[in-house]
mmCIF file with all atom_site columns, C-alpha atoms in Angstrom:
data_model
loop_
_atom_site.group_PDB
_atom_site.id
_atom_site.type_symbol
_atom_site.label_atom_id
_atom_site.label_alt_id
_atom_site.label_comp_id
_atom_site.label_asym_id
_atom_site.label_entity_id
_atom_site.label_seq_id
_atom_site.pdbx_PDB_ins_code
_atom_site.Cartn_x
_atom_site.Cartn_y
_atom_site.Cartn_z
_atom_site.occupancy
_atom_site.B_iso_or_equiv
_atom_site.pdbx_formal_charge
_atom_site.auth_seq_id
_atom_site.auth_comp_id
_atom_site.auth_asym_id
_atom_site.auth_atom_id
_atom_site.pdbx_PDB_model_num
ATOM 1   C CA . MET A 1 1   ? 9.938  29.893  -12.067 1.00 41.00 ? 207 MET A CA 1
ATOM 2   C CA . ALA A 1 2   ? 10.174 26.443  -13.463 1.00 42.00 ? 208 ALA A CA 1
ATOM 3   C CA . ARG A 1 3   ? 13.597 25.236  -14.507 1.00 47.00 ? 209 ARG A CA 1
ATOM 4   C CA . SER A 1 4   ? 14.218 24.758  -18.135 1.00 43.00 ? 210 SER A CA 1
ATOM 5   C CA . ARG A 1 5   ? 14.539 21.099  -19.011 1.00 49.00 ? 211 ARG A CA 1
ATOM 6   C CA . THR A 1 6   ? 17.128 21.199  -21.694 1.00 46.00 ? 212 THR A CA 1
ATOM 7   C CA . ALA A 1 7   ? 19.407 18.262  -22.600 1.00 51.00 ? 213 ALA A CA 1
ATOM 8   C CA . ASP A 1 8   ? 22.465 17.842  -20.530 1.00 60.00 ? 214 ASP A CA 1
ATOM 9   C CA . PRO A 1 9   ? 25.757 18.372  -22.423 1.00 53.00 ? 215 PRO A CA 1
ATOM 10  C CA . SER A 1 10  ? 27.772 15.270  -22.789 1.00 53.00 ? 216 SER A CA 1
ATOM 11  C CA . PRO A 1 11  ? 31.472 15.753  -22.403 1.00 57.00 ? 217 PRO A CA 1
ATOM 12  C CA . ALA A 1 12  ? 33.790 13.889  -24.704 1.00 48.00 ? 218 ALA A CA 1
ATOM 13  C CA . GLY A 1 13  ? 35.884 11.207  -23.119 1.00 51.00 ? 219 GLY A CA 1
ATOM 14  C CA . GLY A 1 14  ? 36.283 7.532   -22.624 1.00 55.00 ? 220 GLY A CA 1
ATOM 15  C CA . SER A 1 15  ? 33.673 5.048   -21.510 1.00 73.00 ? 221 SER A CA 1
ATOM 16  C CA . PRO A 1 16  ? 32.945 4.883   -17.747 1.00 78.00 ? 222 PRO A CA 1
ATOM 17  C CA . LYS A 1 17  ? 34.860 2.238   -15.804 1.00 68.00 ? 223 LYS A CA 1
ATOM 18  C CA . PRO A 1 18  ? 32.906 -0.815  -14.659 1.00 71.00 ? 224 PRO A CA 1
ATOM 19  C CA . PRO A 1 19  ? 32.266 -0.917  -10.919 1.00 73.00 ? 225 PRO A CA 1
ATOM 20  C CA . GLU A 1 20  ? 34.641 -3.771  -10.326 1.00 66.00 ? 226 GLU A CA 1
ATOM 21  C CA . GLN A 1 21  ? 37.587 -1.653  -11.692 1.00 72.00 ? 227 GLN A CA 1
ATOM 22  C CA . LEU A 1 22  ? 36.887 1.306   -9.375  1.00 75.00 ? 228 LEU A CA 1
ATOM 23  C CA . SER A 1 23  ? 38.936 2.179   -6.272  1.00 85.00 ? 229 SER A CA 1
ATOM 24  C CA . GLU A 1 24  ? 37.280 2.286   -2.899  1.00 86.00 ? 230 GLU A CA 1
ATOM 25  C CA . ARG A 1 25  ? 36.854 6.071   -3.253  1.00 89.00 ? 231 ARG A CA 1
ATOM 26  C CA . GLY A 1 26  ? 35.488 5.623   -6.734  1.00 85.00 ? 232 GLY A CA 1
ATOM 27  C CA . ARG A 1 27  ? 32.887 3.102   -5.460  1.00 90.00 ? 233 ARG A CA 1
ATOM 28  C CA . ARG A 1 28  ? 31.781 5.493   -2.790  1.00 93.00 ? 234 ARG A CA 1
ATOM 29  C CA . THR A 1 29  ? 31.355 8.273   -5.328  1.00 93.00 ? 235 THR A CA 1
ATOM 30  C CA . ARG A 1 30  ? 29.408 5.998   -7.598  1.00 92.00 ? 236 ARG A CA 1
ATOM 31  C CA . GLU A 1 31  ? 27.088 4.889   -4.719  1.00 94.00 ? 237 GLU A CA 1
ATOM 32  C CA . ALA A 1 32  ? 26.557 8.568   -3.885  1.00 95.00 ? 238 ALA A CA 1
ATOM 33  C CA . LEU A 1 33  ? 25.557 9.301   -7.434  1.00 96.00 ? 239 LEU A CA 1
ATOM 34  C CA . ILE A 1 34  ? 23.186 6.348   -7.511  1.00 95.00 ? 240 ILE A CA 1
ATOM 35  C CA . ALA A 1 35  ? 21.538 7.504   -4.285  1.00 96.00 ? 241 ALA A CA 1
ATOM 36  C CA . ALA A 1 36  ? 21.307 11.056  -5.735  1.00 97.00 ? 242 ALA A CA 1
ATOM 37  C CA . ALA A 1 37  ? 19.901 9.786   -8.993  1.00 96.00 ? 243 ALA A CA 1
ATOM 38  C CA . ARG A 1 38  ? 17.161 7.932   -7.127  1.00 95.00 ? 244 ARG A CA 1
ATOM 39  C CA . ARG A 1 39  ? 16.128 11.071  -5.275  1.00 96.00 ? 245 ARG A CA 1
ATOM 40  C CA . VAL A 1 40  ? 16.105 13.151  -8.472  1.00 97.00 ? 246 VAL A CA 1
ATOM 41  C CA . PHE A 1 41  ? 14.182 10.523  -10.439 1.00 96.00 ? 247 PHE A CA 1
ATOM 42  C CA . GLU A 1 42  ? 11.506 10.260  -7.675  1.00 94.00 ? 248 GLU A CA 1
ATOM 43  C CA . ARG A 1 43  ? 11.265 14.046  -7.433  1.00 95.00 ? 249 ARG A CA 1
ATOM 44  C CA . ASP A 1 44  ? 11.328 14.956  -11.153 1.00 95.00 ? 250 ASP A CA 1
ATOM 45  C CA . GLY A 1 45  ? 10.465 11.740  -12.985 1.00 93.00 ? 251 GLY A CA 1
ATOM 46  C CA . PHE A 1 46  ? 12.649 10.160  -15.561 1.00 93.00 ? 252 PHE A CA 1
ATOM 47  C CA . ILE A 1 47  ? 11.874 12.425  -18.467 1.00 93.00 ? 253 ILE A CA 1
ATOM 48  C CA . ASP A 1 48  ? 12.564 15.690  -16.594 1.00 94.00 ? 254 ASP A CA 1
ATOM 49  C CA . ALA A 1 49  ? 15.478 14.443  -14.528 1.00 95.00 ? 255 ALA A CA 1
ATOM 50  C CA . ARG A 1 50  ? 18.802 16.073  -15.578 1.00 95.00 ? 256 ARG A CA 1
ATOM 51  C CA . ILE A 1 51  ? 22.353 14.875  -15.095 1.00 96.00 ? 257 ILE A CA 1
ATOM 52  C CA . THR A 1 52  ? 23.240 18.293  -13.845 1.00 95.00 ? 258 THR A CA 1
ATOM 53  C CA . ASP A 1 53  ? 20.648 17.884  -11.024 1.00 96.00 ? 259 ASP A CA 1
ATOM 54  C CA . ILE A 1 54  ? 21.972 14.414  -10.176 1.00 97.00 ? 260 ILE A CA 1
ATOM 55  C CA . ALA A 1 55  ? 25.519 15.623  -9.858  1.00 96.00 ? 261 ALA A CA 1
ATOM 56  C CA . GLU A 1 56  ? 24.428 18.641  -7.745  1.00 96.00 ? 262 GLU A CA 1
ATOM 57  C CA . GLU A 1 57  ? 22.328 16.361  -5.517  1.00 96.00 ? 263 GLU A CA 1
ATOM 58  C CA . ALA A 1 58  ? 25.375 14.113  -4.941  1.00 95.00 ? 264 ALA A CA 1
ATOM 59  C CA . GLY A 1 59  ? 27.674 17.133  -4.210  1.00 95.00 ? 265 GLY A CA 1
ATOM 60  C CA . ALA A 1 60  ? 29.782 16.304  -7.318  1.00 92.00 ? 266 ALA A CA 1
ATOM 61  C CA . ALA A 1 61  ? 30.912 18.220  -10.330 1.00 92.00 ? 267 ALA A CA 1
ATOM 62  C CA . HIS A 1 62  ? 28.801 17.736  -13.502 1.00 89.00 ? 268 HIS A CA 1
ATOM 63  C CA . GLY A 1 63  ? 31.712 16.060  -15.327 1.00 91.00 ? 269 GLY A CA 1
ATOM 64  C CA . THR A 1 64  ? 32.157 13.610  -12.450 1.00 93.00 ? 270 THR A CA 1
ATOM 65  C CA . PHE A 1 65  ? 28.864 11.994  -13.465 1.00 94.00 ? 271 PHE A CA 1
ATOM 66  C CA . TYR A 1 66  ? 30.448 10.835  -16.720 1.00 94.00 ? 272 TYR A CA 1
ATOM 67  C CA . THR A 1 67  ? 33.220 9.080   -14.926 1.00 92.00 ? 273 THR A CA 1
ATOM 68  C CA . TYR A 1 68  ? 30.730 6.546   -13.794 1.00 93.00 ? 274 TYR A CA 1
ATOM 69  C CA . PHE A 1 69  ? 27.767 6.700   -16.219 1.00 94.00 ? 275 PHE A CA 1
ATOM 70  C CA . ASP A 1 70  ? 27.447 7.634   -19.867 1.00 92.00 ? 276 ASP A CA 1
ATOM 71  C CA . ALA A 1 71  ? 23.823 8.785   -19.692 1.00 93.00 ? 277 ALA A CA 1
ATOM 72  C CA . LYS A 1 72  ? 20.945 9.154   -17.236 1.00 94.00 ? 278 LYS A CA 1
ATOM 73  C CA . GLU A 1 73  ? 19.574 5.853   -18.574 1.00 94.00 ? 279 GLU A CA 1
ATOM 74  C CA . ALA A 1 74  ? 22.688 4.232   -17.150 1.00 94.00 ? 280 ALA A CA 1
ATOM 75  C CA . ALA A 1 75  ? 22.143 5.835   -13.825 1.00 95.00 ? 281 ALA A CA 1
ATOM 76  C CA . LEU A 1 76  ? 18.499 4.690   -13.867 1.00 95.00 ? 282 LEU A CA 1
ATOM 77  C CA . ARG A 1 77  ? 19.640 1.186   -14.646 1.00 94.00 ? 283 ARG A CA 1
ATOM 78  C CA . ALA A 1 78  ? 21.906 1.248   -11.522 1.00 94.00 ? 284 ALA A CA 1
ATOM 79  C CA . VAL A 1 79  ? 19.055 2.523   -9.419  1.00 95.00 ? 285 VAL A CA 1
ATOM 80  C CA . ILE A 1 80  ? 16.643 -0.095  -10.715 1.00 93.00 ? 286 ILE A CA 1
ATOM 81  C CA . LEU A 1 81  ? 19.145 -2.935  -10.207 1.00 92.00 ? 287 LEU A CA 1
ATOM 82  C CA . GLN A 1 82  ? 19.359 -1.995  -6.518  1.00 90.00 ? 288 GLN A CA 1
ATOM 83  C CA . LEU A 1 83  ? 15.558 -1.994  -6.344  1.00 89.00 ? 289 LEU A CA 1
ATOM 84  C CA . GLU A 1 84  ? 15.277 -5.250  -8.190  1.00 87.00 ? 290 GLU A CA 1
ATOM 85  C CA . SER A 1 85  ? 17.683 -6.951  -5.692  1.00 85.00 ? 291 SER A CA 1
ATOM 86  C CA . GLU A 1 86  ? 15.546 -5.579  -2.784  1.00 83.00 ? 292 GLU A CA 1
ATOM 87  C CA . LEU A 1 87  ? 12.298 -6.808  -4.273  1.00 82.00 ? 293 LEU A CA 1
ATOM 88  C CA . LEU A 1 88  ? 13.703 -10.290 -5.088  1.00 78.00 ? 294 LEU A CA 1
ATOM 89  C CA . GLY A 1 89  ? 15.103 -10.552 -1.614  1.00 73.00 ? 295 GLY A CA 1
ATOM 90  C CA . ALA A 1 90  ? 11.797 -9.610  -0.070  1.00 60.00 ? 296 ALA A CA 1
ATOM 91  C CA . GLY A 1 91  ? 10.028 -12.331 -1.918  1.00 54.00 ? 297 GLY A CA 1
ATOM 92  C CA . ALA A 1 92  ? 12.777 -14.965 -1.770  1.00 55.00 ? 298 ALA A CA 1
ATOM 93  C CA . ALA A 1 93  ? 11.405 -16.825 1.175   1.00 46.00 ? 299 ALA A CA 1
ATOM 94  C CA . GLN A 1 94  ? 8.114  -17.375 -0.709  1.00 45.00 ? 300 GLN A CA 1
ATOM 95  C CA . TYR A 1 95  ? 9.866  -19.643 -3.225  1.00 46.00 ? 301 TYR A CA 1
ATOM 96  C CA . ARG A 1 96  ? 12.582 -21.400 -1.221  1.00 49.00 ? 302 ARG A CA 1
ATOM 97  C CA . GLY A 1 97  ? 12.248 -25.029 -0.484  1.00 45.00 ? 303 GLY A CA 1
ATOM 98  C CA . ARG A 1 98  ? 9.916  -25.819 2.323   1.00 47.00 ? 304 ARG A CA 1
ATOM 99  C CA . ARG A 1 99  ? 11.132 -27.380 5.491   1.00 50.00 ? 305 ARG A CA 1
ATOM 100 C CA . GLU A 1 100 ? 9.310  -30.484 6.700   1.00 52.00 ? 306 GLU A CA 1
ATOM 101 C CA . ASP A 1 101 ? 7.932  -28.748 9.746   1.00 55.00 ? 307 ASP A CA 1
ATOM 102 C CA . GLN A 1 102 ? 7.024  -25.499 8.009   1.00 64.00 ? 308 GLN A CA 1
ATOM 103 C CA . ASP A 1 103 ? 3.472  -24.449 7.345   1.00 84.00 ? 309 ASP A CA 1
ATOM 104 C CA . PRO A 1 104 ? 3.560  -23.334 3.639   1.00 89.00 ? 310 PRO A CA 1
ATOM 105 C CA . VAL A 1 105 ? 0.623  -20.881 4.025   1.00 91.00 ? 311 VAL A CA 1
ATOM 106 C CA . SER A 1 106 ? 2.382  -19.115 6.919   1.00 90.00 ? 312 SER A CA 1
ATOM 107 C CA . ALA A 1 107 ? 5.536  -18.847 4.903   1.00 88.00 ? 313 ALA A CA 1
ATOM 108 C CA . LEU A 1 108 ? 3.544  -17.535 1.924   1.00 90.00 ? 314 LEU A CA 1
ATOM 109 C CA . ARG A 1 109 ? 1.785  -14.974 4.111   1.00 92.00 ? 315 ARG A CA 1
ATOM 110 C CA . ALA A 1 110 ? 5.053  -13.706 5.533   1.00 90.00 ? 316 ALA A CA 1
ATOM 111 C CA . ALA A 1 111 ? 6.637  -13.435 2.072   1.00 87.00 ? 317 ALA A CA 1
ATOM 112 C CA . ASN A 1 112 ? 3.624  -11.614 0.617   1.00 91.00 ? 318 ASN A CA 1
ATOM 113 C CA . ARG A 1 113 ? 3.742  -9.131  3.509   1.00 93.00 ? 319 ARG A CA 1
ATOM 114 C CA . ARG A 1 114 ? 7.407  -8.426  2.933   1.00 90.00 ? 320 ARG A CA 1
ATOM 115 C CA . TYR A 1 115 ? 6.858  -7.909  -0.782  1.00 90.00 ? 321 TYR A CA 1
ATOM 116 C CA . LEU A 1 116 ? 3.992  -5.473  -0.187  1.00 93.00 ? 322 LEU A CA 1
ATOM 117 C CA . GLU A 1 117 ? 5.952  -3.584  2.380   1.00 93.00 ? 323 GLU A CA 1
ATOM 118 C CA . THR A 1 118 ? 8.898  -3.280  0.058   1.00 90.00 ? 324 THR A CA 1
ATOM 119 C CA . TYR A 1 119 ? 6.764  -2.274  -2.912  1.00 90.00 ? 325 TYR A CA 1
ATOM 120 C CA . ARG A 1 120 ? 4.912  0.349   -0.851  1.00 91.00 ? 326 ARG A CA 1
ATOM 121 C CA . ALA A 1 121 ? 8.278  1.778   0.372   1.00 91.00 ? 327 ALA A CA 1
ATOM 122 C CA . ASN A 1 122 ? 9.506  2.021   -3.213  1.00 91.00 ? 328 ASN A CA 1
ATOM 123 C CA . SER A 1 123 ? 6.253  2.936   -4.995  1.00 90.00 ? 329 SER A CA 1
ATOM 124 C CA . GLN A 1 124 ? 7.445  6.080   -6.624  1.00 90.00 ? 330 GLN A CA 1
ATOM 125 C CA . LEU A 1 125 ? 10.397 4.266   -8.200  1.00 92.00 ? 331 LEU A CA 1
ATOM 126 C CA . MET A 1 126 ? 8.249  1.333   -9.255  1.00 91.00 ? 332 MET A CA 1
ATOM 127 C CA . VAL A 1 127 ? 6.007  3.661   -11.207 1.00 90.00 ? 333 VAL A CA 1
ATOM 128 C CA . ILE A 1 128 ? 8.983  5.336   -12.870 1.00 92.00 ? 334 ILE A CA 1
ATOM 129 C CA . TRP A 1 129 ? 10.391 1.910   -13.762 1.00 92.00 ? 335 TRP A CA 1
ATOM 130 C CA . GLU A 1 130 ? 7.050  0.897   -15.324 1.00 89.00 ? 336 GLU A CA 1
ATOM 131 C CA . ASN A 1 131 ? 6.840  4.171   -17.244 1.00 89.00 ? 337 ASN A CA 1
ATOM 132 C CA . ALA A 1 132 ? 10.477 4.175   -18.431 1.00 92.00 ? 338 ALA A CA 1
ATOM 133 C CA . ALA A 1 133 ? 10.062 0.565   -19.670 1.00 92.00 ? 339 ALA A CA 1
ATOM 134 C CA . ALA A 1 134 ? 7.762  1.989   -22.330 1.00 92.00 ? 340 ALA A CA 1
ATOM 135 C CA . ILE A 1 135 ? 10.432 4.127   -23.835 1.00 92.00 ? 341 ILE A CA 1
ATOM 136 C CA . VAL A 1 136 ? 13.828 2.701   -22.741 1.00 92.00 ? 342 VAL A CA 1
ATOM 137 C CA . PRO A 1 137 ? 14.452 -0.836  -24.029 1.00 92.00 ? 343 PRO A CA 1
ATOM 138 C CA . ASP A 1 138 ? 16.956 -1.594  -21.285 1.00 91.00 ? 344 ASP A CA 1
ATOM 139 C CA . MET A 1 139 ? 14.327 -0.782  -18.638 1.00 92.00 ? 345 MET A CA 1
ATOM 140 C CA . ALA A 1 140 ? 11.884 -3.080  -20.416 1.00 94.00 ? 346 ALA A CA 1
ATOM 141 C CA . ASP A 1 141 ? 14.407 -5.879  -20.344 1.00 94.00 ? 347 ASP A CA 1
ATOM 142 C CA . LEU A 1 142 ? 15.009 -5.387  -16.592 1.00 91.00 ? 348 LEU A CA 1
ATOM 143 C CA . LEU A 1 143 ? 11.343 -5.484  -15.909 1.00 92.00 ? 349 LEU A CA 1
ATOM 144 C CA . HIS A 1 144 ? 10.967 -8.636  -17.891 1.00 93.00 ? 350 HIS A CA 1
ATOM 145 C CA . GLU A 1 145 ? 13.873 -10.201 -16.069 1.00 92.00 ? 351 GLU A CA 1
ATOM 146 C CA . ALA A 1 146 ? 12.537 -9.363  -12.672 1.00 90.00 ? 352 ALA A CA 1
ATOM 147 C CA . LYS A 1 147 ? 9.069  -10.755 -13.427 1.00 92.00 ? 353 LYS A CA 1
ATOM 148 C CA . ALA A 1 148 ? 10.694 -13.883 -14.884 1.00 94.00 ? 354 ALA A CA 1
ATOM 149 C CA . ALA A 1 149 ? 12.705 -14.303 -11.662 1.00 92.00 ? 355 ALA A CA 1
ATOM 150 C CA . PHE A 1 150 ? 9.503  -14.257 -9.587  1.00 90.00 ? 356 PHE A CA 1
ATOM 151 C CA . VAL A 1 151 ? 7.701  -16.656 -11.949 1.00 94.00 ? 357 VAL A CA 1
ATOM 152 C CA . THR A 1 152 ? 10.628 -19.094 -11.975 1.00 94.00 ? 358 THR A CA 1
ATOM 153 C CA . ARG A 1 153 ? 10.709 -19.171 -8.135  1.00 92.00 ? 359 ARG A CA 1
ATOM 154 C CA . ALA A 1 154 ? 6.989  -19.524 -7.803  1.00 93.00 ? 360 ALA A CA 1
ATOM 155 C CA . GLU A 1 155 ? 6.993  -22.338 -10.398 1.00 95.00 ? 361 GLU A CA 1
ATOM 156 C CA . LYS A 1 156 ? 9.638  -24.179 -8.469  1.00 94.00 ? 362 LYS A CA 1
ATOM 157 C CA . SER A 1 157 ? 7.716  -23.761 -5.189  1.00 92.00 ? 363 SER A CA 1
ATOM 158 C CA . ILE A 1 158 ? 4.457  -25.009 -6.685  1.00 94.00 ? 364 ILE A CA 1
ATOM 159 C CA . ARG A 1 159 ? 6.177  -28.111 -8.117  1.00 95.00 ? 365 ARG A CA 1
ATOM 160 C CA . GLY A 1 160 ? 7.731  -28.776 -4.778  1.00 93.00 ? 366 GLY A CA 1
ATOM 161 C CA . LEU A 1 161 ? 4.335  -28.485 -2.962  1.00 93.00 ? 367 LEU A CA 1
ATOM 162 C CA . GLN A 1 162 ? 2.811  -30.823 -5.583  1.00 94.00 ? 368 GLN A CA 1
ATOM 163 C CA . GLU A 1 163 ? 5.532  -33.386 -5.022  1.00 93.00 ? 369 GLU A CA 1
ATOM 164 C CA . ALA A 1 164 ? 4.936  -33.208 -1.270  1.00 91.00 ? 370 ALA A CA 1
ATOM 165 C CA . GLY A 1 165 ? 1.203  -33.761 -1.867  1.00 92.00 ? 371 GLY A CA 1
ATOM 166 C CA . LEU A 1 166 ? 0.247  -30.312 -0.580  1.00 92.00 ? 372 LEU A CA 1
ATOM 167 C CA . ALA A 1 167 ? -0.911 -28.704 -3.826  1.00 94.00 ? 373 ALA A CA 1
ATOM 168 C CA . ASP A 1 168 ? -3.287 -29.692 -6.595  1.00 95.00 ? 374 ASP A CA 1
ATOM 169 C CA . PRO A 1 169 ? -1.358 -32.102 -8.854  1.00 95.00 ? 375 PRO A CA 1
ATOM 170 C CA . ALA A 1 170 ? -3.619 -31.238 -11.791 1.00 95.00 ? 376 ALA A CA 1
ATOM 171 C CA . LEU A 1 171 ? -2.310 -27.619 -11.942 1.00 96.00 ? 377 LEU A CA 1
ATOM 172 C CA . ASP A 1 172 ? 0.268  -26.580 -14.560 1.00 97.00 ? 378 ASP A CA 1
ATOM 173 C CA . PRO A 1 173 ? 2.972  -24.927 -12.314 1.00 97.00 ? 379 PRO A CA 1
ATOM 174 C CA . ARG A 1 174 ? 4.160  -22.569 -14.990 1.00 97.00 ? 380 ARG A CA 1
ATOM 175 C CA . TYR A 1 175 ? 0.747  -21.134 -15.855 1.00 97.00 ? 381 TYR A CA 1
ATOM 176 C CA . ALA A 1 176 ? -0.217 -20.903 -12.218 1.00 97.00 ? 382 ALA A CA 1
ATOM 177 C CA . ALA A 1 177 ? 3.046  -19.185 -11.346 1.00 97.00 ? 383 ALA A CA 1
ATOM 178 C CA . HIS A 1 178 ? 2.471  -16.599 -14.077 1.00 97.00 ? 384 HIS A CA 1
ATOM 179 C CA . ALA A 1 179 ? -1.118 -15.956 -12.928 1.00 97.00 ? 385 ALA A CA 1
ATOM 180 C CA . LEU A 1 180 ? -0.378 -15.775 -9.197  1.00 96.00 ? 386 LEU A CA 1
ATOM 181 C CA . THR A 1 181 ? 2.746  -13.599 -9.341  1.00 94.00 ? 387 THR A CA 1
ATOM 182 C CA . GLY A 1 182 ? 0.945  -11.315 -11.731 1.00 94.00 ? 388 GLY A CA 1
ATOM 183 C CA . MET A 1 183 ? -1.974 -11.084 -9.296  1.00 96.00 ? 389 MET A CA 1
ATOM 184 C CA . VAL A 1 184 ? 0.296  -9.991  -6.393  1.00 94.00 ? 390 VAL A CA 1
ATOM 185 C CA . SER A 1 185 ? 2.335  -7.490  -8.437  1.00 92.00 ? 391 SER A CA 1
ATOM 186 C CA . ARG A 1 186 ? -0.650 -5.770  -10.065 1.00 92.00 ? 392 ARG A CA 1
ATOM 187 C CA . PHE A 1 187 ? -2.440 -5.557  -6.709  1.00 95.00 ? 393 PHE A CA 1
ATOM 188 C CA . ALA A 1 188 ? 0.631  -3.826  -5.323  1.00 93.00 ? 394 ALA A CA 1
ATOM 189 C CA . TYR A 1 189 ? 0.786  -1.445  -8.318  1.00 90.00 ? 395 TYR A CA 1
ATOM 190 C CA . THR A 1 190 ? -2.922 -0.533  -8.021  1.00 90.00 ? 396 THR A CA 1
ATOM 191 C CA . TRP A 1 191 ? -2.681 -0.101  -4.278  1.00 90.00 ? 397 TRP A CA 1
ATOM 192 C CA . CYS A 1 192 ? 0.370  2.140   -4.344  1.00 85.00 ? 398 CYS A CA 1
ATOM 193 C CA . THR A 1 193 ? -0.208 4.208   -7.498  1.00 82.00 ? 399 THR A CA 1
ATOM 194 C CA . GLN A 1 194 ? -3.913 4.599   -7.764  1.00 81.00 ? 400 GLN A CA 1
ATOM 195 C CA . GLY A 1 195 ? -4.769 5.662   -4.188  1.00 76.00 ? 401 GLY A CA 1
ATOM 196 C CA . GLU A 1 196 ? -6.759 2.554   -3.125  1.00 81.00 ? 402 GLU A CA 1
ATOM 197 C CA . ASP A 1 197 ? -7.440 2.582   0.524   1.00 86.00 ? 403 ASP A CA 1
ATOM 198 C CA . PHE A 1 198 ? -6.135 -0.909  1.460   1.00 91.00 ? 404 PHE A CA 1
ATOM 199 C CA . GLU A 1 199 ? -4.742 -1.957  4.821   1.00 94.00 ? 405 GLU A CA 1
ATOM 200 C CA . LEU A 1 200 ? -1.527 -3.966  4.738   1.00 95.00 ? 406 LEU A CA 1
ATOM 201 C CA . GLY A 1 201 ? -2.627 -6.824  6.983   1.00 96.00 ? 407 GLY A CA 1
ATOM 202 C CA . LYS A 1 202 ? -5.939 -7.245  5.267   1.00 96.00 ? 408 LYS A CA 1
ATOM 203 C CA . ALA A 1 203 ? -4.259 -7.112  1.854   1.00 96.00 ? 409 ALA A CA 1
ATOM 204 C CA . THR A 1 204 ? -1.732 -9.752  2.889   1.00 96.00 ? 410 THR A CA 1
ATOM 205 C CA . ASP A 1 205 ? -4.371 -12.098 4.241   1.00 96.00 ? 411 ASP A CA 1
ATOM 206 C CA . GLU A 1 206 ? -6.587 -11.812 1.143   1.00 96.00 ? 412 GLU A CA 1
ATOM 207 C CA . LEU A 1 207 ? -3.751 -12.292 -1.377  1.00 96.00 ? 413 LEU A CA 1
ATOM 208 C CA . THR A 1 208 ? -2.471 -15.228 0.635   1.00 96.00 ? 414 THR A CA 1
ATOM 209 C CA . ALA A 1 209 ? -5.855 -16.854 0.813   1.00 95.00 ? 415 ALA A CA 1
ATOM 210 C CA . LEU A 1 210 ? -6.404 -16.389 -2.917  1.00 96.00 ? 416 LEU A CA 1
ATOM 211 C CA . TRP A 1 211 ? -2.990 -17.941 -3.690  1.00 95.00 ? 417 TRP A CA 1
ATOM 212 C CA . ALA A 1 212 ? -3.447 -20.888 -1.319  1.00 95.00 ? 418 ALA A CA 1
ATOM 213 C CA . ARG A 1 213 ? -6.922 -21.748 -2.629  1.00 95.00 ? 419 ARG A CA 1
ATOM 214 C CA . ALA A 1 214 ? -5.753 -21.391 -6.269  1.00 95.00 ? 420 ALA A CA 1
ATOM 215 C CA . ILE A 1 215 ? -3.143 -24.204 -5.741  1.00 95.00 ? 421 ILE A CA 1
ATOM 216 C CA . GLY A 1 216 ? -5.225 -26.349 -3.425  1.00 94.00 ? 422 GLY A CA 1
ATOM 217 C CA . LEU A 1 217 ? -3.492 -25.451 -0.088  1.00 86.00 ? 423 LEU A CA 1
ATOM 218 C CA . GLN A 1 218 ? -6.777 -24.406 1.594   1.00 58.00 ? 424 GLN A CA 1
ATOM 219 C CA . GLY A 1 219 ? -7.410 -26.673 4.511   1.00 48.00 ? 425 GLY A CA 1
ATOM 220 C CA . ARG A 1 220 ? -4.013 -28.358 4.233   1.00 46.00 ? 426 ARG A CA 1
ATOM 221 C CA . THR A 1 221 ? -1.785 -26.102 6.287   1.00 44.00 ? 427 THR A CA 1
ATOM 222 C CA . ASP A 1 222 ? -0.400 -28.410 9.007   1.00 44.00 ? 428 ASP A CA 1
ATOM 223 C CA . GLY A 1 223 ? 2.742  -29.144 7.011   1.00 40.00 ? 429 GLY A CA 1
#
């Protein structure tokens, strides 16, 4: 029999403590709740996830949840912040300053592969994030901030390549950054959520080739 998805009772009490004010034990409990929340969100989706289930999954009392979070939206935010950090870390090398002896296309290929691998490993949560952004303003803000971080890094990288004479100087870096980061993220979304039969290596090569050609790197890969 399906479980009834009723609203969780919210106990009266003070606001949850911020993480920096928690004891070591408190931080461990909070991390356990975040990990449990992720599992419950991935299993049930954001709408059907219940605080009772999150606490049970973490092996904690129902009231313990409210020591650290005031609602399941707050738990989702904590889960998404961890995912955002992982995604940004996966793509960071793509936008760091290029060394004099570094082939920019090889660096781009490696970063694209890491991003696709990270996205694929977290595809369920990525879908939940996209869906929750339509109904939870805070999730929409986090999605916008994450996309803006990728665009800013890409814009900086394109400018650097232009200054080094390795990219088309006629391109507007901001417009190119929006277009190219959007291409990679939507490709990953389509691949991981709509059942497209793509192969990781081939996907990486094609996205990298499209990016390189778009900014004029094709044929200029000797650094």
